[in-house]
């Protein structure tokens, strides 16, 4: 079945963090979309390039950092995005994970997302000219307690390439890890790290090592059937016509 998958993200990098599942849906004949709440101007260009690599159509809501609120204005914007895409599947942040996350805006954003998913199917903001859309199947990304994983081995190089497009994030990460870790630790993570001559290359190199470790862990490293896997938690019960292997 062809799916319309919508990632409702708070920050731009979430598009790449879910990039394997989004790319897999496109490869299967579906359409993948991303609606992002917070993304600074330079990061938007990077995220747009990453979206092109993954085959994702991206939209930026332009919310203000530190001012995400569960009010009518924000609800209307997100409900409009949901009704425009009309997804069969939504991927968004994990309520449990976001509760204790110290990234600003994650907690109000989580309440806003859940409210908007419910309101999109009801008699709310009917003056937007868009028909209500039923609550789709919901998957939580990078969950505290995953209950399923997606095989992303066929799309691993796409995901690596997409992450590399986030140059402003890679530069920040390169500076951050150089300050936070010892030279010996960095060399253990990335042999030849000391020879890398820019924050951009240092950030890309450590991200590749980190991402590979995380996705192997959730794949074959977790006694799974896939070499690389993205973890998710599906909201609600699985409804199966018969048991699956």
Tab-separated table of C-alpha atoms in Angstrom:
chain	number	residue	atom	x	y	z
A	1	UNK	CA	0.000	0.000	0.000
A	2	UNK	CA	1.288	3.469	-0.889
A	3	UNK	CA	1.641	5.564	2.291
A	4	UNK	CA	1.708	9.291	2.866
A	5	UNK	CA	4.149	9.698	5.739
A	6	UNK	CA	4.446	13.023	7.560
A	7	UNK	CA	7.223	13.818	10.002
A	8	UNK	CA	6.137	16.524	12.433
A	9	UNK	CA	9.477	17.719	13.752
A	10	UNK	CA	10.496	20.331	16.285
A	11	UNK	CA	14.058	20.819	14.967
A	12	UNK	CA	15.530	20.423	11.499
A	13	UNK	CA	17.890	17.529	12.198
A	14	UNK	CA	14.908	15.294	13.013
A	15	UNK	CA	14.279	15.007	9.274
A	16	UNK	CA	17.579	13.157	8.898
A	17	UNK	CA	17.192	11.214	12.141
A	18	UNK	CA	14.052	9.687	10.564
A	19	UNK	CA	15.631	9.740	7.123
A	20	UNK	CA	15.858	5.976	6.725
A	21	UNK	CA	12.134	5.410	7.244
A	22	UNK	CA	11.224	8.409	5.090
A	23	UNK	CA	13.494	7.256	2.258
A	24	UNK	CA	12.227	3.665	2.547
A	25	UNK	CA	8.658	4.887	2.129
A	26	UNK	CA	9.597	6.793	-1.030
A	27	UNK	CA	11.423	3.738	-2.412
A	28	UNK	CA	8.263	1.673	-1.800
A	29	UNK	CA	6.210	4.077	-3.919
A	30	UNK	CA	4.908	6.290	-1.115
A	31	UNK	CA	5.295	10.008	-0.463
A	32	UNK	CA	7.225	11.423	2.482
A	33	UNK	CA	6.750	14.901	3.938
A	34	UNK	CA	8.245	16.861	6.817
A	35	UNK	CA	6.746	19.813	8.682
A	36	UNK	CA	9.303	21.494	10.939
A	37	UNK	CA	8.477	23.963	13.687
A	38	UNK	CA	11.871	25.518	14.429
A	39	UNK	CA	14.619	25.969	11.857
A	40	UNK	CA	16.911	28.980	11.533
A	41	UNK	CA	17.541	30.517	8.105
A	42	UNK	CA	20.928	28.926	7.431
A	43	UNK	CA	19.734	25.576	8.698
A	44	UNK	CA	16.721	25.735	6.356
A	45	UNK	CA	18.979	25.647	3.304
A	46	UNK	CA	20.881	22.684	4.762
A	47	UNK	CA	17.680	20.822	5.646
A	48	UNK	CA	16.240	21.449	2.190
A	49	UNK	CA	19.323	19.858	0.617
A	50	UNK	CA	19.049	16.903	2.995
A	51	UNK	CA	15.364	16.528	2.102
A	52	UNK	CA	16.275	16.391	-1.586
A	53	UNK	CA	18.726	13.562	-0.893
A	54	UNK	CA	15.999	11.597	0.920
A	55	UNK	CA	13.169	12.405	-1.483
A	56	UNK	CA	11.202	14.285	1.172
A	57	UNK	CA	8.999	17.354	0.637
A	58	UNK	CA	9.731	19.757	3.496
A	59	UNK	CA	7.772	22.701	4.905
A	60	UNK	CA	8.915	25.173	7.571
A	61	UNK	CA	6.327	26.571	9.978
A	62	UNK	CA	8.583	29.398	11.152
A	63	UNK	CA	7.764	29.197	14.863
A	64	UNK	CA	9.991	31.262	17.189
A	65	UNK	CA	12.588	29.531	19.344
A	66	UNK	CA	11.544	29.687	22.977
A	67	UNK	CA	7.975	30.737	22.188
A	68	UNK	CA	6.212	27.548	21.091
A	69	UNK	CA	2.846	27.539	22.847
A	70	UNK	CA	-0.335	25.475	22.934
A	71	UNK	CA	-2.511	28.341	21.724
A	72	UNK	CA	-4.911	28.941	18.845
A	73	UNK	CA	-2.291	30.400	16.502
A	74	UNK	CA	0.091	27.446	16.825
A	75	UNK	CA	-2.737	24.895	16.739
A	76	UNK	CA	-4.132	26.384	13.543
A	77	UNK	CA	-0.745	26.303	11.813
A	78	UNK	CA	-0.115	22.664	12.657
A	79	UNK	CA	-3.679	21.524	11.929
A	80	UNK	CA	-3.414	23.226	8.528
A	81	UNK	CA	-0.179	21.335	7.818
A	82	UNK	CA	-1.774	17.995	8.751
A	83	UNK	CA	-4.914	18.621	6.707
A	84	UNK	CA	-2.848	19.738	3.706
A	85	UNK	CA	-0.672	16.606	3.624
A	86	UNK	CA	-3.460	14.241	4.813
A	87	UNK	CA	-0.993	11.610	6.026
A	88	UNK	CA	-1.752	7.959	6.641
A	89	UNK	CA	1.239	7.794	9.017
A	90	UNK	CA	2.739	10.480	11.254
A	91	UNK	CA	6.198	10.309	12.801
A	92	UNK	CA	6.888	12.675	15.672
A	93	UNK	CA	8.881	13.010	18.884
A	94	UNK	CA	8.393	10.597	21.757
A	95	UNK	CA	6.255	12.033	24.608
A	96	UNK	CA	8.315	10.178	27.223
A	97	UNK	CA	11.643	11.280	25.779
A	98	UNK	CA	10.572	14.904	25.301
A	99	UNK	CA	9.346	15.267	28.888
A	100	UNK	CA	12.860	15.260	30.359
A	101	UNK	CA	14.654	16.702	27.309
A	102	UNK	CA	16.259	20.060	28.105
A	103	UNK	CA	16.066	21.297	24.516
A	104	UNK	CA	13.790	24.364	24.716
A	105	UNK	CA	10.264	24.040	23.312
A	106	UNK	CA	10.153	20.219	23.307
A	107	UNK	CA	7.572	19.907	26.084
A	108	UNK	CA	5.047	22.466	24.785
A	109	UNK	CA	5.681	21.181	21.244
A	110	UNK	CA	4.716	17.654	22.293
A	111	UNK	CA	1.411	18.799	23.773
A	112	UNK	CA	0.818	20.965	20.707
A	113	UNK	CA	1.452	18.035	18.342
A	114	UNK	CA	-0.932	15.697	20.163
A	115	UNK	CA	-3.605	18.420	20.364
A	116	UNK	CA	-3.238	19.205	16.656
A	117	UNK	CA	-3.469	15.553	15.630
A	118	UNK	CA	-6.748	15.307	17.508
A	119	UNK	CA	-8.112	18.662	16.344
A	120	UNK	CA	-7.277	17.969	12.683
A	121	UNK	CA	-10.083	15.389	12.648
A	122	UNK	CA	-12.625	17.583	14.431
A	123	UNK	CA	-14.669	20.722	13.844
A	124	UNK	CA	-11.793	23.106	14.462
A	125	UNK	CA	-10.546	25.977	12.284
A	126	UNK	CA	-13.096	25.107	9.621
A	127	UNK	CA	-12.440	28.470	7.972
A	128	UNK	CA	-9.080	27.165	6.690
A	129	UNK	CA	-10.903	25.675	3.688
A	130	UNK	CA	-9.493	22.193	4.339
A	131	UNK	CA	-11.553	19.140	5.253
A	132	UNK	CA	-10.945	17.452	8.632
A	133	UNK	CA	-8.514	14.559	8.486
A	134	UNK	CA	-8.781	11.464	10.725
A	135	UNK	CA	-6.033	10.763	13.240
A	136	UNK	CA	-3.409	8.734	11.353
A	137	UNK	CA	-1.219	5.937	12.645
A	138	UNK	CA	1.448	7.499	14.878
A	139	UNK	CA	5.057	6.443	15.369
A	140	UNK	CA	7.370	8.069	17.902
A	141	UNK	CA	10.971	8.616	16.810
A	142	UNK	CA	14.068	7.847	18.948
A	143	UNK	CA	11.759	6.510	21.671
A	144	UNK	CA	12.675	5.650	25.228
A	145	UNK	CA	10.938	2.284	24.754
A	146	UNK	CA	10.876	1.223	21.085
A	147	UNK	CA	8.523	-1.564	20.030
A	148	UNK	CA	9.541	-1.808	16.365
A	149	UNK	CA	12.471	-1.061	14.088
A	150	UNK	CA	12.707	-0.193	10.388
A	151	UNK	CA	15.269	-1.759	8.062
A	152	UNK	CA	17.323	1.132	6.682
A	153	UNK	CA	20.318	-0.805	5.354
A	154	UNK	CA	19.276	-0.169	1.725
A	155	UNK	CA	19.097	3.568	2.497
A	156	UNK	CA	22.088	3.901	4.809
A	157	UNK	CA	24.263	5.825	2.342
A	158	UNK	CA	21.364	8.193	1.626
A	159	UNK	CA	21.033	8.896	5.323
A	160	UNK	CA	24.774	9.487	5.730
A	161	UNK	CA	24.758	11.843	2.741
A	162	UNK	CA	21.709	13.703	4.091
A	163	UNK	CA	23.336	14.165	7.506
A	164	UNK	CA	26.415	15.540	5.785
A	165	UNK	CA	24.264	18.253	4.191
A	166	UNK	CA	23.524	19.777	7.606
A	167	UNK	CA	26.681	21.858	7.514
A	168	UNK	CA	25.760	24.331	10.259
A	169	UNK	CA	24.922	21.442	12.598
A	170	UNK	CA	28.104	19.579	11.635
A	171	UNK	CA	30.220	22.659	12.380
A	172	UNK	CA	28.551	23.077	15.768
A	173	UNK	CA	29.016	19.379	16.559
A	174	UNK	CA	32.652	19.511	15.492
A	175	UNK	CA	33.361	22.354	17.915
A	176	UNK	CA	31.287	20.784	20.693
A	177	UNK	CA	32.921	17.367	20.617
A	178	UNK	CA	36.412	18.796	20.275
A	179	UNK	CA	35.797	20.698	23.526
A	180	UNK	CA	33.949	17.894	25.334
A	181	UNK	CA	36.129	14.862	24.549
A	182	UNK	CA	39.816	14.195	25.014
A	183	UNK	CA	42.082	13.891	21.957
A	184	UNK	CA	42.556	10.201	22.802
A	185	UNK	CA	38.781	9.592	22.891
A	186	UNK	CA	38.283	11.440	19.616
A	187	UNK	CA	41.044	9.417	17.975
A	188	UNK	CA	39.430	6.210	19.236
A	189	UNK	CA	36.084	7.282	17.747
A	190	UNK	CA	37.555	8.520	14.481
A	191	UNK	CA	41.055	7.276	13.609
A	192	UNK	CA	42.886	10.223	12.083
A	193	UNK	CA	40.663	12.781	13.834
A	194	UNK	CA	43.616	15.052	14.660
A	195	UNK	CA	44.388	15.435	10.948
A	196	UNK	CA	40.918	16.776	10.103
A	197	UNK	CA	41.281	20.479	9.415
A	198	UNK	CA	37.803	21.978	9.933
A	199	UNK	CA	34.913	21.825	12.373
A	200	UNK	CA	32.721	20.752	9.453
A	201	UNK	CA	34.818	17.669	8.689
A	202	UNK	CA	35.259	16.867	12.367
A	203	UNK	CA	31.511	17.043	12.963
A	204	UNK	CA	30.734	14.881	9.940
A	205	UNK	CA	33.284	12.266	10.975
A	206	UNK	CA	32.010	11.914	14.552
A	207	UNK	CA	28.364	11.931	13.437
A	208	UNK	CA	29.084	9.091	11.018
A	209	UNK	CA	30.732	7.064	13.781
A	210	UNK	CA	27.939	7.817	16.259
A	211	UNK	CA	25.089	7.217	13.821
A	212	UNK	CA	26.590	3.959	12.615
A	213	UNK	CA	26.932	2.692	16.181
A	214	UNK	CA	23.349	3.654	17.101
A	215	UNK	CA	21.795	2.061	14.026
A	216	UNK	CA	23.853	-1.104	14.260
A	217	UNK	CA	22.823	-1.382	17.918
A	218	UNK	CA	19.137	-1.247	16.991
A	219	UNK	CA	19.768	-3.608	14.077
A	220	UNK	CA	22.034	-6.619	14.170
A	221	UNK	CA	23.603	-5.503	17.447
A	222	UNK	CA	20.246	-6.019	19.154
A	223	UNK	CA	19.978	-9.593	17.848
A	224	UNK	CA	17.813	-8.268	15.030
A	225	UNK	CA	17.433	-9.290	11.402
A	226	UNK	CA	18.654	-5.993	9.936
A	227	UNK	CA	22.184	-4.620	9.699
A	228	UNK	CA	21.063	-1.017	10.286
A	229	UNK	CA	17.718	-0.113	11.865
A	230	UNK	CA	15.853	2.972	13.058
A	231	UNK	CA	13.873	2.464	16.285
A	232	UNK	CA	10.270	3.617	16.669
A	233	UNK	CA	7.371	3.181	19.069
A	234	UNK	CA	3.962	2.753	17.494
A	235	UNK	CA	1.143	4.424	19.403
A	236	UNK	CA	-1.585	1.963	20.365
A	237	UNK	CA	-2.001	-1.704	19.559
A	238	UNK	CA	-0.878	-3.421	16.388
A	239	UNK	CA	-3.927	-4.703	14.501
A	240	UNK	CA	-2.920	-7.840	12.605
A	241	UNK	CA	-5.094	-10.134	10.446
A	242	UNK	CA	-2.734	-12.918	11.483
A	243	UNK	CA	0.474	-13.198	13.457
A	244	UNK	CA	3.574	-11.985	11.622
A	245	UNK	CA	7.105	-13.253	11.877
